[in-house]
Structures are given as C-alpha cells and as structure tokens.
Short mmCIF file of N, CA and C and ligand atoms in Angstrom, two decimals:
data_model
loop_
_atom_site.label_atom_id
_atom_site.label_comp_id
_atom_site.label_asym_id
_atom_site.label_seq_id
_atom_site.Cartn_x
_atom_site.Cartn_y
_atom_site.Cartn_z
N MET I 1 -4.87 -158.67 85.94
CA MET I 1 -5.82 -159.66 86.08
C MET I 1 -5.87 -160.59 84.69
N ASP I 2 -5.77 -161.93 85.00
CA ASP I 2 -5.80 -162.65 83.66
C ASP I 2 -7.32 -162.77 83.20
N SER I 3 -7.34 -162.98 81.83
CA SER I 3 -8.36 -162.76 81.28
C SER I 3 -8.47 -164.15 80.05
N ILE I 4 -9.75 -164.83 79.83
CA ILE I 4 -9.46 -165.56 78.91
C ILE I 4 -11.07 -165.28 78.05
N LEU I 5 -10.76 -165.03 76.89
CA LEU I 5 -12.29 -164.52 76.29
C LEU I 5 -12.74 -166.00 75.91
N ILE I 6 -14.30 -165.87 76.04
CA ILE I 6 -15.10 -166.78 75.71
C ILE I 6 -14.70 -167.73 74.29
N ASN I 7 -14.56 -168.86 74.75
CA ASN I 7 -14.41 -169.90 73.49
C ASN I 7 -13.21 -169.33 72.37
N SER I 8 -12.60 -168.35 72.88
CA SER I 8 -11.63 -167.76 71.98
C SER I 8 -10.31 -168.75 71.60
N PRO I 9 -10.07 -169.04 70.18
CA PRO I 9 -9.02 -169.65 69.92
C PRO I 9 -7.87 -168.93 70.38
N ARG I 10 -6.68 -169.78 70.46
CA ARG I 10 -5.40 -168.89 70.90
C ARG I 10 -4.42 -169.79 70.32
N VAL I 11 -3.58 -169.10 69.43
CA VAL I 11 -2.42 -169.53 68.74
C VAL I 11 -1.18 -169.56 69.32
N GLY I 12 -0.13 -170.62 69.06
CA GLY I 12 1.23 -170.35 69.49
C GLY I 12 2.30 -171.11 68.60
N ASN I 13 3.40 -170.27 68.74
CA ASN I 13 4.34 -170.83 68.01
C ASN I 13 5.58 -171.39 68.64
N GLY I 14 6.21 -172.25 67.77
CA GLY I 14 7.68 -172.93 68.23
C GLY I 14 8.50 -172.91 67.50
N TYR I 15 9.69 -172.82 68.02
CA TYR I 15 11.01 -172.93 66.99
C TYR I 15 12.10 -173.48 67.74
N ASP I 16 12.87 -174.53 66.92
CA ASP I 16 13.89 -175.02 67.62
C ASP I 16 14.82 -175.57 66.36
N VAL I 17 16.22 -175.63 67.04
CA VAL I 17 17.06 -176.23 66.10
C VAL I 17 18.06 -176.89 66.98
N HIS I 18 18.55 -178.05 66.26
CA HIS I 18 19.60 -178.97 66.82
C HIS I 18 20.75 -179.52 65.49
N ALA I 19 22.05 -179.40 65.99
CA ALA I 19 22.93 -179.74 65.17
C ALA I 19 22.75 -181.31 65.23
N LEU I 20 23.38 -181.76 63.73
CA LEU I 20 23.55 -182.88 63.38
C LEU I 20 25.00 -183.42 63.71
N LYS I 21 24.94 -184.70 63.74
CA LYS I 21 26.63 -185.37 63.86
C LYS I 21 26.42 -186.74 63.34
N GLU I 22 27.42 -187.24 62.83
CA GLU I 22 27.35 -188.45 62.17
C GLU I 22 27.46 -189.52 63.54
N ARG I 23 26.62 -190.68 63.28
CA ARG I 23 26.47 -191.96 64.14
C ARG I 23 25.52 -191.39 65.16
N LEU I 24 24.91 -190.54 65.15
CA LEU I 24 23.75 -190.22 66.41
C LEU I 24 22.29 -190.43 65.55
N PRO I 25 21.34 -190.99 66.61
CA PRO I 25 20.03 -191.31 66.12
C PRO I 25 19.25 -189.97 65.78
N MET I 26 18.53 -190.15 64.63
CA MET I 26 17.59 -189.16 64.21
C MET I 26 16.20 -189.56 64.46
N ARG I 27 15.47 -189.13 65.01
CA ARG I 27 13.99 -189.28 65.40
C ARG I 27 13.37 -187.86 65.14
N LEU I 28 12.33 -187.96 64.36
CA LEU I 28 11.47 -186.67 64.31
C LEU I 28 10.00 -187.02 64.66
N CYS I 29 9.48 -186.25 65.00
CA CYS I 29 7.92 -186.46 65.32
C CYS I 29 7.84 -187.65 65.96
N GLY I 30 8.93 -188.39 66.66
CA GLY I 30 8.54 -189.73 67.38
C GLY I 30 8.92 -190.69 66.49
N VAL I 31 9.20 -190.61 65.21
CA VAL I 31 9.69 -191.61 64.17
C VAL I 31 11.03 -191.53 63.97
N ASP I 32 11.76 -192.70 64.23
CA ASP I 32 13.05 -192.93 63.70
C ASP I 32 13.37 -193.12 62.29
N ILE I 33 14.23 -192.28 61.82
CA ILE I 33 14.60 -191.95 60.48
C ILE I 33 16.13 -192.52 60.38
N PRO I 34 16.01 -193.33 59.14
CA PRO I 34 17.16 -193.80 58.75
C PRO I 34 18.38 -192.97 58.34
N SER I 35 19.37 -192.82 58.87
CA SER I 35 20.35 -191.43 58.45
C SER I 35 21.71 -191.63 58.91
N ASP I 36 22.42 -191.36 58.34
CA ASP I 36 23.99 -191.52 58.70
C ASP I 36 24.34 -190.47 59.83
N LYS I 37 23.65 -189.34 60.09
CA LYS I 37 23.86 -188.33 61.20
C LYS I 37 22.43 -188.11 61.99
N GLY I 38 22.60 -188.11 63.07
CA GLY I 38 21.58 -187.65 64.23
C GLY I 38 21.59 -186.45 64.87
N PHE I 39 20.75 -185.93 65.93
CA PHE I 39 20.80 -185.06 66.37
C PHE I 39 21.64 -185.04 67.76
N VAL I 40 22.54 -183.86 67.95
CA VAL I 40 23.17 -183.58 69.06
C VAL I 40 22.12 -182.81 69.94
N ALA I 41 21.77 -183.81 71.37
CA ALA I 41 20.88 -183.14 72.13
C ALA I 41 21.12 -183.65 73.68
N HIS I 42 20.64 -183.10 74.40
CA HIS I 42 20.67 -183.75 75.92
C HIS I 42 19.98 -185.02 75.89
N SER I 43 18.58 -184.81 75.57
CA SER I 43 17.84 -185.91 75.50
C SER I 43 17.87 -186.68 74.30
N VAL I 44 16.76 -187.35 73.52
CA VAL I 44 16.97 -187.78 72.41
C VAL I 44 17.05 -186.86 71.43
N GLY I 45 16.40 -185.84 71.72
CA GLY I 45 16.44 -184.75 70.59
C GLY I 45 15.86 -184.57 69.47
N ASP I 46 14.56 -184.86 69.77
CA ASP I 46 13.54 -184.75 68.75
C ASP I 46 13.12 -183.19 68.45
N VAL I 47 13.81 -182.60 67.72
CA VAL I 47 13.67 -181.13 67.52
C VAL I 47 12.27 -180.79 66.95
N ALA I 48 11.70 -181.67 66.32
CA ALA I 48 10.24 -181.39 65.65
C ALA I 48 9.19 -181.36 67.11
N ILE I 49 9.53 -182.53 67.98
CA ILE I 49 8.78 -182.59 69.12
C ILE I 49 9.09 -181.40 70.00
N HIS I 50 10.03 -181.01 70.03
CA HIS I 50 10.43 -179.57 71.14
C HIS I 50 9.97 -178.58 70.46
N ALA I 51 9.91 -178.27 69.20
CA ALA I 51 9.07 -177.02 68.71
C ALA I 51 7.76 -177.22 68.91
N LEU I 52 7.25 -178.44 68.69
CA LEU I 52 5.54 -178.80 69.03
C LEU I 52 5.37 -178.40 70.47
N CYS I 53 6.26 -178.70 71.39
CA CYS I 53 5.74 -178.51 72.77
C CYS I 53 5.91 -177.19 73.04
N ASP I 54 6.73 -176.22 72.46
CA ASP I 54 6.84 -174.84 72.86
C ASP I 54 5.48 -174.28 71.98
N ALA I 55 4.89 -174.75 70.83
CA ALA I 55 4.07 -174.08 70.37
C ALA I 55 2.68 -174.15 71.04
N LEU I 56 2.49 -175.41 71.91
CA LEU I 56 1.50 -175.67 72.49
C LEU I 56 1.53 -175.12 73.88
N LEU I 57 2.59 -175.05 74.33
CA LEU I 57 2.88 -174.43 75.87
C LEU I 57 2.56 -172.79 75.38
N GLY I 58 2.98 -172.35 74.05
CA GLY I 58 2.83 -170.83 74.12
C GLY I 58 1.40 -170.48 73.94
N ALA I 59 0.68 -171.34 73.08
CA ALA I 59 -0.62 -171.06 72.92
C ALA I 59 -1.37 -170.90 74.13
N ALA I 60 -0.97 -171.50 75.36
CA ALA I 60 -1.60 -171.63 76.60
C ALA I 60 -0.86 -170.50 77.50
N ALA I 61 0.05 -169.90 77.06
CA ALA I 61 0.82 -168.96 77.82
C ALA I 61 1.70 -169.62 79.01
N LEU I 62 2.14 -170.70 78.82
CA LEU I 62 2.44 -171.80 80.03
C LEU I 62 3.89 -171.83 79.94
N GLY I 63 4.74 -170.85 79.56
CA GLY I 63 6.14 -170.69 79.41
C GLY I 63 6.59 -171.49 78.16
N ASP I 64 7.92 -172.40 78.22
CA ASP I 64 8.37 -173.21 77.56
C ASP I 64 9.09 -174.46 77.86
N ILE I 65 9.57 -175.29 77.16
CA ILE I 65 9.85 -176.50 77.37
C ILE I 65 11.15 -176.51 78.43
N GLY I 66 12.05 -175.21 78.13
CA GLY I 66 13.11 -175.11 78.91
C GLY I 66 12.83 -174.88 80.36
N LEU I 67 11.53 -174.19 80.40
CA LEU I 67 11.33 -173.98 81.93
C LEU I 67 10.71 -175.13 82.40
N HIS I 68 9.83 -176.13 81.91
CA HIS I 68 9.29 -177.28 82.47
C HIS I 68 10.44 -178.45 82.64
N PHE I 69 10.95 -178.46 81.57
CA PHE I 69 11.82 -179.65 81.53
C PHE I 69 13.38 -179.11 81.45
N PRO I 70 14.04 -178.46 82.62
CA PRO I 70 15.21 -177.93 82.21
C PRO I 70 16.48 -179.10 82.06
N ASP I 71 17.21 -178.73 81.14
CA ASP I 71 18.62 -179.47 80.92
C ASP I 71 19.40 -179.89 82.35
N SER I 72 19.12 -178.98 83.03
CA SER I 72 20.05 -179.38 84.23
C SER I 72 19.17 -180.62 85.11
N ASP I 73 18.16 -180.45 84.87
CA ASP I 73 17.38 -181.71 85.73
C ASP I 73 17.76 -182.93 85.11
N PRO I 74 18.30 -184.01 86.23
CA PRO I 74 18.71 -185.14 85.53
C PRO I 74 17.51 -186.18 85.40
N ARG I 75 16.39 -185.66 85.85
CA ARG I 75 15.27 -186.58 85.40
C ARG I 75 14.82 -186.56 83.84
N TYR I 76 15.40 -185.46 83.08
CA TYR I 76 14.96 -185.22 81.76
C TYR I 76 16.15 -185.74 80.58
N LYS I 77 17.37 -186.26 81.69
CA LYS I 77 18.51 -186.57 80.91
C LYS I 77 18.13 -187.93 79.85
N GLY I 78 18.08 -187.87 78.65
CA GLY I 78 17.73 -189.09 77.77
C GLY I 78 16.31 -189.26 77.77
N ILE I 79 15.63 -188.46 78.18
CA ILE I 79 14.00 -188.71 78.03
C ILE I 79 13.51 -188.82 76.90
N ASP I 80 12.66 -189.58 76.58
CA ASP I 80 12.01 -189.73 74.93
C ASP I 80 11.46 -188.55 75.06
N SER I 81 11.40 -187.84 73.71
CA SER I 81 10.67 -186.68 73.95
C SER I 81 9.20 -186.74 73.51
N THR I 82 8.83 -188.18 73.08
CA THR I 82 7.34 -188.20 73.16
C THR I 82 6.80 -188.07 74.74
N LYS I 83 7.51 -188.66 75.60
CA LYS I 83 7.21 -188.29 76.82
C LYS I 83 6.81 -186.65 77.37
N LEU I 84 7.92 -185.96 76.97
CA LEU I 84 7.54 -184.61 76.85
C LEU I 84 6.25 -183.96 76.32
N LEU I 85 6.09 -184.56 75.17
CA LEU I 85 4.93 -184.05 74.50
C LEU I 85 3.42 -184.63 75.28
N SER I 86 3.58 -185.89 75.87
CA SER I 86 2.63 -186.10 76.71
C SER I 86 2.39 -185.37 78.04
N GLU I 87 3.55 -184.97 78.64
CA GLU I 87 3.52 -183.96 79.91
C GLU I 87 2.79 -182.73 79.22
N VAL I 88 3.19 -182.24 78.10
CA VAL I 88 2.57 -180.91 77.77
C VAL I 88 1.23 -181.06 77.36
N VAL I 89 0.69 -181.98 76.99
CA VAL I 89 -0.76 -182.31 76.44
C VAL I 89 -1.50 -182.36 77.90
N ALA I 90 -0.92 -183.04 78.93
CA ALA I 90 -1.55 -183.05 80.21
C ALA I 90 -1.68 -182.05 80.99
N MET I 91 -0.61 -180.89 80.67
CA MET I 91 -0.72 -179.65 81.13
C MET I 91 -1.86 -178.72 80.81
N LEU I 92 -2.16 -179.20 79.38
CA LEU I 92 -3.25 -178.16 78.79
C LEU I 92 -4.46 -178.79 78.94
N SER I 93 -4.68 -180.10 79.27
CA SER I 93 -5.93 -180.51 79.55
C SER I 93 -6.33 -181.01 80.86
N GLY I 94 -5.30 -180.34 81.68
CA GLY I 94 -5.23 -180.72 83.20
C GLY I 94 -6.66 -180.02 83.78
N GLU I 95 -6.82 -180.49 85.19
CA GLU I 95 -8.09 -179.93 85.88
C GLU I 95 -8.43 -178.54 86.06
N GLU I 96 -7.20 -177.77 85.85
CA GLU I 96 -7.43 -176.45 86.35
C GLU I 96 -8.34 -175.82 85.24
N ALA I 97 -8.80 -174.52 85.91
CA ALA I 97 -10.00 -173.99 85.14
C ALA I 97 -9.66 -173.73 83.41
N ASN I 98 -8.47 -173.58 83.35
CA ASN I 98 -8.27 -173.06 82.02
C ASN I 98 -7.56 -174.04 80.95
N LYS I 99 -8.42 -175.23 81.07
CA LYS I 99 -7.94 -176.33 80.02
C LYS I 99 -8.53 -176.37 78.91
N TYR I 100 -7.61 -176.53 77.95
CA TYR I 100 -7.73 -176.37 76.30
C TYR I 100 -7.90 -177.70 75.62
N SER I 101 -8.71 -177.59 74.48
CA SER I 101 -8.63 -178.56 73.52
C SER I 101 -7.50 -178.29 72.38
N ILE I 102 -7.02 -179.12 71.81
CA ILE I 102 -6.00 -178.89 70.64
C ILE I 102 -6.73 -179.03 69.29
N CYS I 103 -6.81 -177.69 68.39
CA CYS I 103 -7.85 -177.71 67.26
C CYS I 103 -6.96 -178.08 66.20
N ASN I 104 -5.74 -177.55 66.04
CA ASN I 104 -4.88 -178.36 65.13
C ASN I 104 -3.17 -177.72 65.46
N VAL I 105 -2.50 -178.61 64.77
CA VAL I 105 -1.08 -178.37 64.51
C VAL I 105 -0.52 -178.28 63.31
N ASP I 106 0.56 -177.33 63.10
CA ASP I 106 1.19 -177.64 61.75
C ASP I 106 2.90 -177.37 61.98
N ILE I 107 3.47 -178.32 61.30
CA ILE I 107 4.98 -178.40 61.66
C ILE I 107 5.75 -178.33 60.47
N THR I 108 6.56 -177.52 60.34
CA THR I 108 7.50 -177.44 59.12
C THR I 108 9.03 -177.82 59.30
N ILE I 109 9.45 -178.77 59.16
CA ILE I 109 10.88 -179.33 59.25
C ILE I 109 11.91 -178.92 58.13
N ALA I 110 12.84 -177.96 58.45
CA ALA I 110 13.88 -177.72 57.36
C ALA I 110 15.04 -178.74 57.62
N LEU I 111 15.48 -179.55 56.61
CA LEU I 111 16.26 -180.65 56.69
C LEU I 111 16.87 -180.93 55.45
N GLN I 112 18.35 -180.86 55.17
CA GLN I 112 18.57 -181.28 53.87
C GLN I 112 18.53 -182.66 53.36
N GLU I 113 18.83 -183.49 54.17
CA GLU I 113 18.61 -185.12 54.04
C GLU I 113 18.56 -185.83 55.21
N PRO I 114 17.89 -186.93 55.13
CA PRO I 114 17.30 -187.53 54.04
C PRO I 114 15.92 -186.85 53.88
N LYS I 115 15.54 -187.37 52.60
CA LYS I 115 14.03 -186.78 52.32
C LYS I 115 13.06 -187.39 53.35
N LEU I 116 12.22 -186.50 53.78
CA LEU I 116 11.23 -187.11 54.75
C LEU I 116 9.76 -187.46 54.25
N ARG I 117 9.51 -187.21 52.97
CA ARG I 117 8.20 -187.57 52.34
C ARG I 117 7.73 -189.02 52.96
N PRO I 118 8.89 -189.95 52.92
CA PRO I 118 8.17 -191.59 53.31
C PRO I 118 7.78 -191.60 54.53
N TYR I 119 8.11 -190.61 55.50
CA TYR I 119 7.84 -190.77 56.99
C TYR I 119 6.89 -189.89 57.33
N ILE I 120 6.34 -188.82 56.64
CA ILE I 120 5.19 -187.88 56.96
C ILE I 120 4.14 -188.29 57.63
N ASP I 121 3.47 -189.27 56.83
CA ASP I 121 2.15 -190.02 57.14
C ASP I 121 2.24 -190.81 58.75
N THR I 122 3.37 -191.68 58.73
CA THR I 122 3.63 -192.05 60.21
C THR I 122 3.96 -191.04 61.30
N MET I 123 4.77 -189.93 60.98
CA MET I 123 4.73 -188.70 61.99
C MET I 123 3.62 -188.11 62.38
N ARG I 124 2.60 -187.88 61.67
CA ARG I 124 1.25 -187.42 61.68
C ARG I 124 0.39 -188.35 62.62
N GLU I 125 0.26 -189.62 62.25
CA GLU I 125 -0.32 -190.65 63.27
C GLU I 125 0.45 -190.73 64.55
N THR I 126 1.70 -190.78 64.56
CA THR I 126 2.36 -190.61 65.73
C THR I 126 1.95 -189.61 66.80
N LEU I 127 1.89 -188.39 66.02
CA LEU I 127 1.65 -187.17 66.96
C LEU I 127 0.38 -187.16 67.52
N ALA I 128 -0.50 -187.76 66.35
CA ALA I 128 -2.19 -187.26 66.77
C ALA I 128 -2.34 -188.39 67.94
N GLY I 129 -1.85 -189.49 67.93
CA GLY I 129 -2.04 -190.58 69.01
C GLY I 129 -1.34 -190.00 70.54
N ILE I 130 -0.35 -189.42 70.27
CA ILE I 130 0.14 -189.10 71.66
C ILE I 130 -0.78 -187.84 72.02
N MET I 131 -1.13 -186.76 71.00
CA MET I 131 -2.15 -185.70 71.42
C MET I 131 -3.43 -186.01 71.75
N ASN I 132 -4.04 -187.30 71.43
CA ASN I 132 -5.32 -187.72 71.38
C ASN I 132 -5.99 -187.05 70.84
N ILE I 133 -5.72 -186.61 69.24
CA ILE I 133 -6.71 -185.85 68.22
C ILE I 133 -6.36 -186.70 66.87
N GLY I 134 -7.26 -186.13 65.96
CA GLY I 134 -7.18 -186.81 64.79
C GLY I 134 -6.19 -186.39 63.89
N LYS I 135 -5.64 -187.66 63.05
CA LYS I 135 -4.66 -187.30 62.07
C LYS I 135 -4.87 -186.00 61.30
N ASP I 136 -6.15 -185.68 60.91
CA ASP I 136 -6.32 -184.54 60.21
C ASP I 136 -6.13 -183.52 60.88
N GLN I 137 -5.72 -183.40 62.12
CA GLN I 137 -5.70 -182.13 62.65
C GLN I 137 -4.19 -181.86 62.98
N VAL I 138 -3.31 -182.79 62.45
CA VAL I 138 -1.96 -182.72 62.41
C VAL I 138 -1.44 -182.76 61.33
N SER I 139 -0.53 -181.47 60.99
CA SER I 139 -0.10 -181.40 59.68
C SER I 139 1.63 -181.44 59.86
N VAL I 140 2.35 -182.30 59.07
CA VAL I 140 3.87 -182.04 59.02
C VAL I 140 4.22 -181.77 57.75
N LYS I 141 5.04 -180.53 57.52
CA LYS I 141 5.56 -180.50 56.16
C LYS I 141 7.24 -180.56 56.13
N ALA I 142 7.79 -180.74 55.16
CA ALA I 142 9.26 -180.81 55.20
C ALA I 142 9.72 -180.14 53.85
N THR I 143 10.67 -179.42 54.27
CA THR I 143 11.39 -178.68 53.24
C THR I 143 12.97 -178.76 53.09
N THR I 144 13.50 -178.58 52.12
CA THR I 144 15.32 -178.36 52.23
C THR I 144 15.32 -177.03 52.35
N THR I 145 16.68 -176.68 52.23
CA THR I 145 16.88 -175.29 52.13
C THR I 145 17.56 -174.70 50.53
N GLU I 146 17.70 -175.91 49.98
CA GLU I 146 18.42 -175.56 48.79
C GLU I 146 19.96 -175.74 48.85
N ARG I 147 20.23 -176.22 49.47
CA ARG I 147 21.85 -176.43 50.21
C ARG I 147 22.33 -175.14 50.65
N LEU I 148 21.31 -174.23 51.15
CA LEU I 148 22.03 -172.90 51.86
C LEU I 148 21.96 -172.87 53.09
N GLY I 149 22.93 -172.05 53.84
CA GLY I 149 22.92 -172.03 55.47
C GLY I 149 23.30 -173.43 55.86
N PHE I 150 23.23 -173.33 57.26
CA PHE I 150 23.67 -174.50 58.22
C PHE I 150 22.81 -175.67 57.92
N VAL I 151 21.48 -175.52 57.39
CA VAL I 151 20.68 -176.41 57.19
C VAL I 151 21.20 -177.28 55.76
N GLY I 152 21.41 -176.20 54.89
CA GLY I 152 21.55 -176.78 53.76
C GLY I 152 23.14 -177.64 53.57
N ARG I 153 23.91 -177.00 54.58
CA ARG I 153 25.08 -177.78 54.69
C ARG I 153 25.00 -178.91 55.45
N GLY I 154 23.97 -179.38 55.78
CA GLY I 154 24.01 -180.69 56.58
C GLY I 154 24.35 -180.55 58.17
N GLU I 155 24.36 -179.44 58.43
CA GLU I 155 24.69 -178.91 59.93
C GLU I 155 24.09 -178.95 61.06
N GLY I 156 22.85 -178.77 60.62
CA GLY I 156 21.70 -178.96 61.66
C GLY I 156 20.33 -178.99 60.78
N CYS I 157 19.35 -179.18 61.83
CA CYS I 157 17.96 -179.18 61.43
C CYS I 157 16.97 -178.20 62.21
N GLU I 158 16.20 -177.46 61.50
CA GLU I 158 15.38 -176.24 62.06
C GLU I 158 13.81 -176.58 61.86
N VAL I 159 13.23 -176.29 62.74
CA VAL I 159 11.78 -176.63 63.03
C VAL I 159 10.86 -175.56 63.43
N TRP I 160 9.84 -175.34 62.57
CA TRP I 160 8.89 -174.43 63.16
C TRP I 160 7.23 -174.83 63.41
N ALA I 161 6.95 -174.84 64.61
CA ALA I 161 5.63 -175.33 64.59
C ALA I 161 4.55 -174.29 65.04
N SER I 162 3.61 -174.47 64.81
CA SER I 162 2.40 -173.69 65.16
C SER I 162 1.18 -174.59 65.92
N ALA I 163 0.42 -173.71 66.83
CA ALA I 163 -0.71 -174.85 67.01
C ALA I 163 -1.85 -173.70 67.65
N VAL I 164 -3.25 -174.48 67.50
CA VAL I 164 -4.14 -173.49 67.84
C VAL I 164 -4.98 -174.49 68.87
N ILE I 165 -5.28 -173.75 70.01
CA ILE I 165 -6.18 -174.63 71.07
C ILE I 165 -7.35 -173.47 71.49
N VAL I 166 -8.18 -174.29 72.06
CA VAL I 166 -9.43 -173.49 72.30
C VAL I 166 -9.64 -173.88 74.23
N PRO I 167 -10.22 -173.16 74.80
CA PRO I 167 -10.66 -173.32 75.98
C PRO I 167 -11.89 -174.07 76.06
N ASN I 168 -11.99 -175.47 76.84
CA ASN I 168 -13.14 -176.13 76.88
C ASN I 168 -14.14 -175.77 77.33
N ASN I 169 -14.34 -174.72 78.43
CA ASN I 169 -15.21 -174.23 79.20
C ASN I 169 -15.76 -172.85 78.74
N GLU I 170 -16.64 -172.12 79.02
CA GLU I 170 -16.78 -170.80 78.74
C GLU I 170 -16.46 -170.02 80.15
N TYR I 171 -15.37 -169.89 80.50
CA TYR I 171 -14.85 -169.34 81.61
C TYR I 171 -14.48 -168.11 81.18
N GLN I 172 -14.63 -166.81 82.13
CA GLN I 172 -14.35 -165.58 81.92
C GLN I 172 -13.80 -164.94 83.20
N TYR I 173 -12.73 -164.68 83.24
CA TYR I 173 -12.50 -164.06 84.42
C TYR I 173 -12.03 -162.47 84.31
MG1 MG R 1 15.50 -178.77 71.61
#
C-alpha cells in the first residue's frame, strides 16, 4: 500500500553526465553558454536540467526521465530540455491525489571551462520561471575539478541536483 505522510517533505536527487565535443552548443539550466565545446546528446542536452528533472521525479517516486522521455522515442529527438522540465513540473502538480509543491532545488555543476559565474543568476531566474517558483528557491552552483578526471580534462560535464517537494494536501493512504 502506498502511503504519504501528512505534509511530509520529500527529497530527491538526480545525477547526469554529458560528454563535451567541439562545435556543439552548450546550454545549461536553459541558458546558452558561449563555449568552443558543447554537449553530445540525443536532445539539446542540457545536462543540468536532466539532473534536475531526475531529482524532481525522484522526490515524487515517479521514476526518471529515461522512463518518461525515452531516447528511442522520436518525439523527444532534439526537444528543448526546458520542455522536459515543464512536463516534469506538470506531472508533480497534476490533478491526481499526490500533487506536490516544489520547496527548493539545488544544483551543482562540475565543469572545467568556461567559468559559469556570469550566468548563474540568469540560470536561477530561468529555472524559477519554468518551475513557477521564486528565484530564492533555486540554487545553482558551479565548480571545476582542479583539472582532475574527465571533467578536469574538458571531456565532459557532471551535474548533481537535489529537490525538496511537499504534498499540497493532507492526504494519507
Ligand atoms: Mg542526460
């Protein structure tokens, strides 16, 4: 039997990695980043949004983006990652009994270059807009890996995301 504790917050985490390649677009958290490398991906490949979607879905125990938006489905070929996030948010706030509000999300992006600091504010605003929450509920952080590992060698980007959601209604099953 499923159970939802009354007003109990739920945490989810997400993780994703995309490889980097010359002359491909780089978009993170819905924001285009000027860079000579971009993400190798089936869709536009916003690795940060992919991790965030998995964190939100995980918090609601609704599977992962691979389940809802399979690579094999031509409908999702080249789809803007922001649309995936919109669909995930709609799933969480849907009409079914276990609908949720997003309390806050926190994203850590590991990327050697370029430096992301100039884009962090726009990223937070963009994600907040898509999720219909305040900018203060969205945290985006960036780090390098001190040139260590595949991230440090500029071969890829690694992202961790956390999300806390809370049931809107005092349902208990
Ligand atoms: Mg991905």
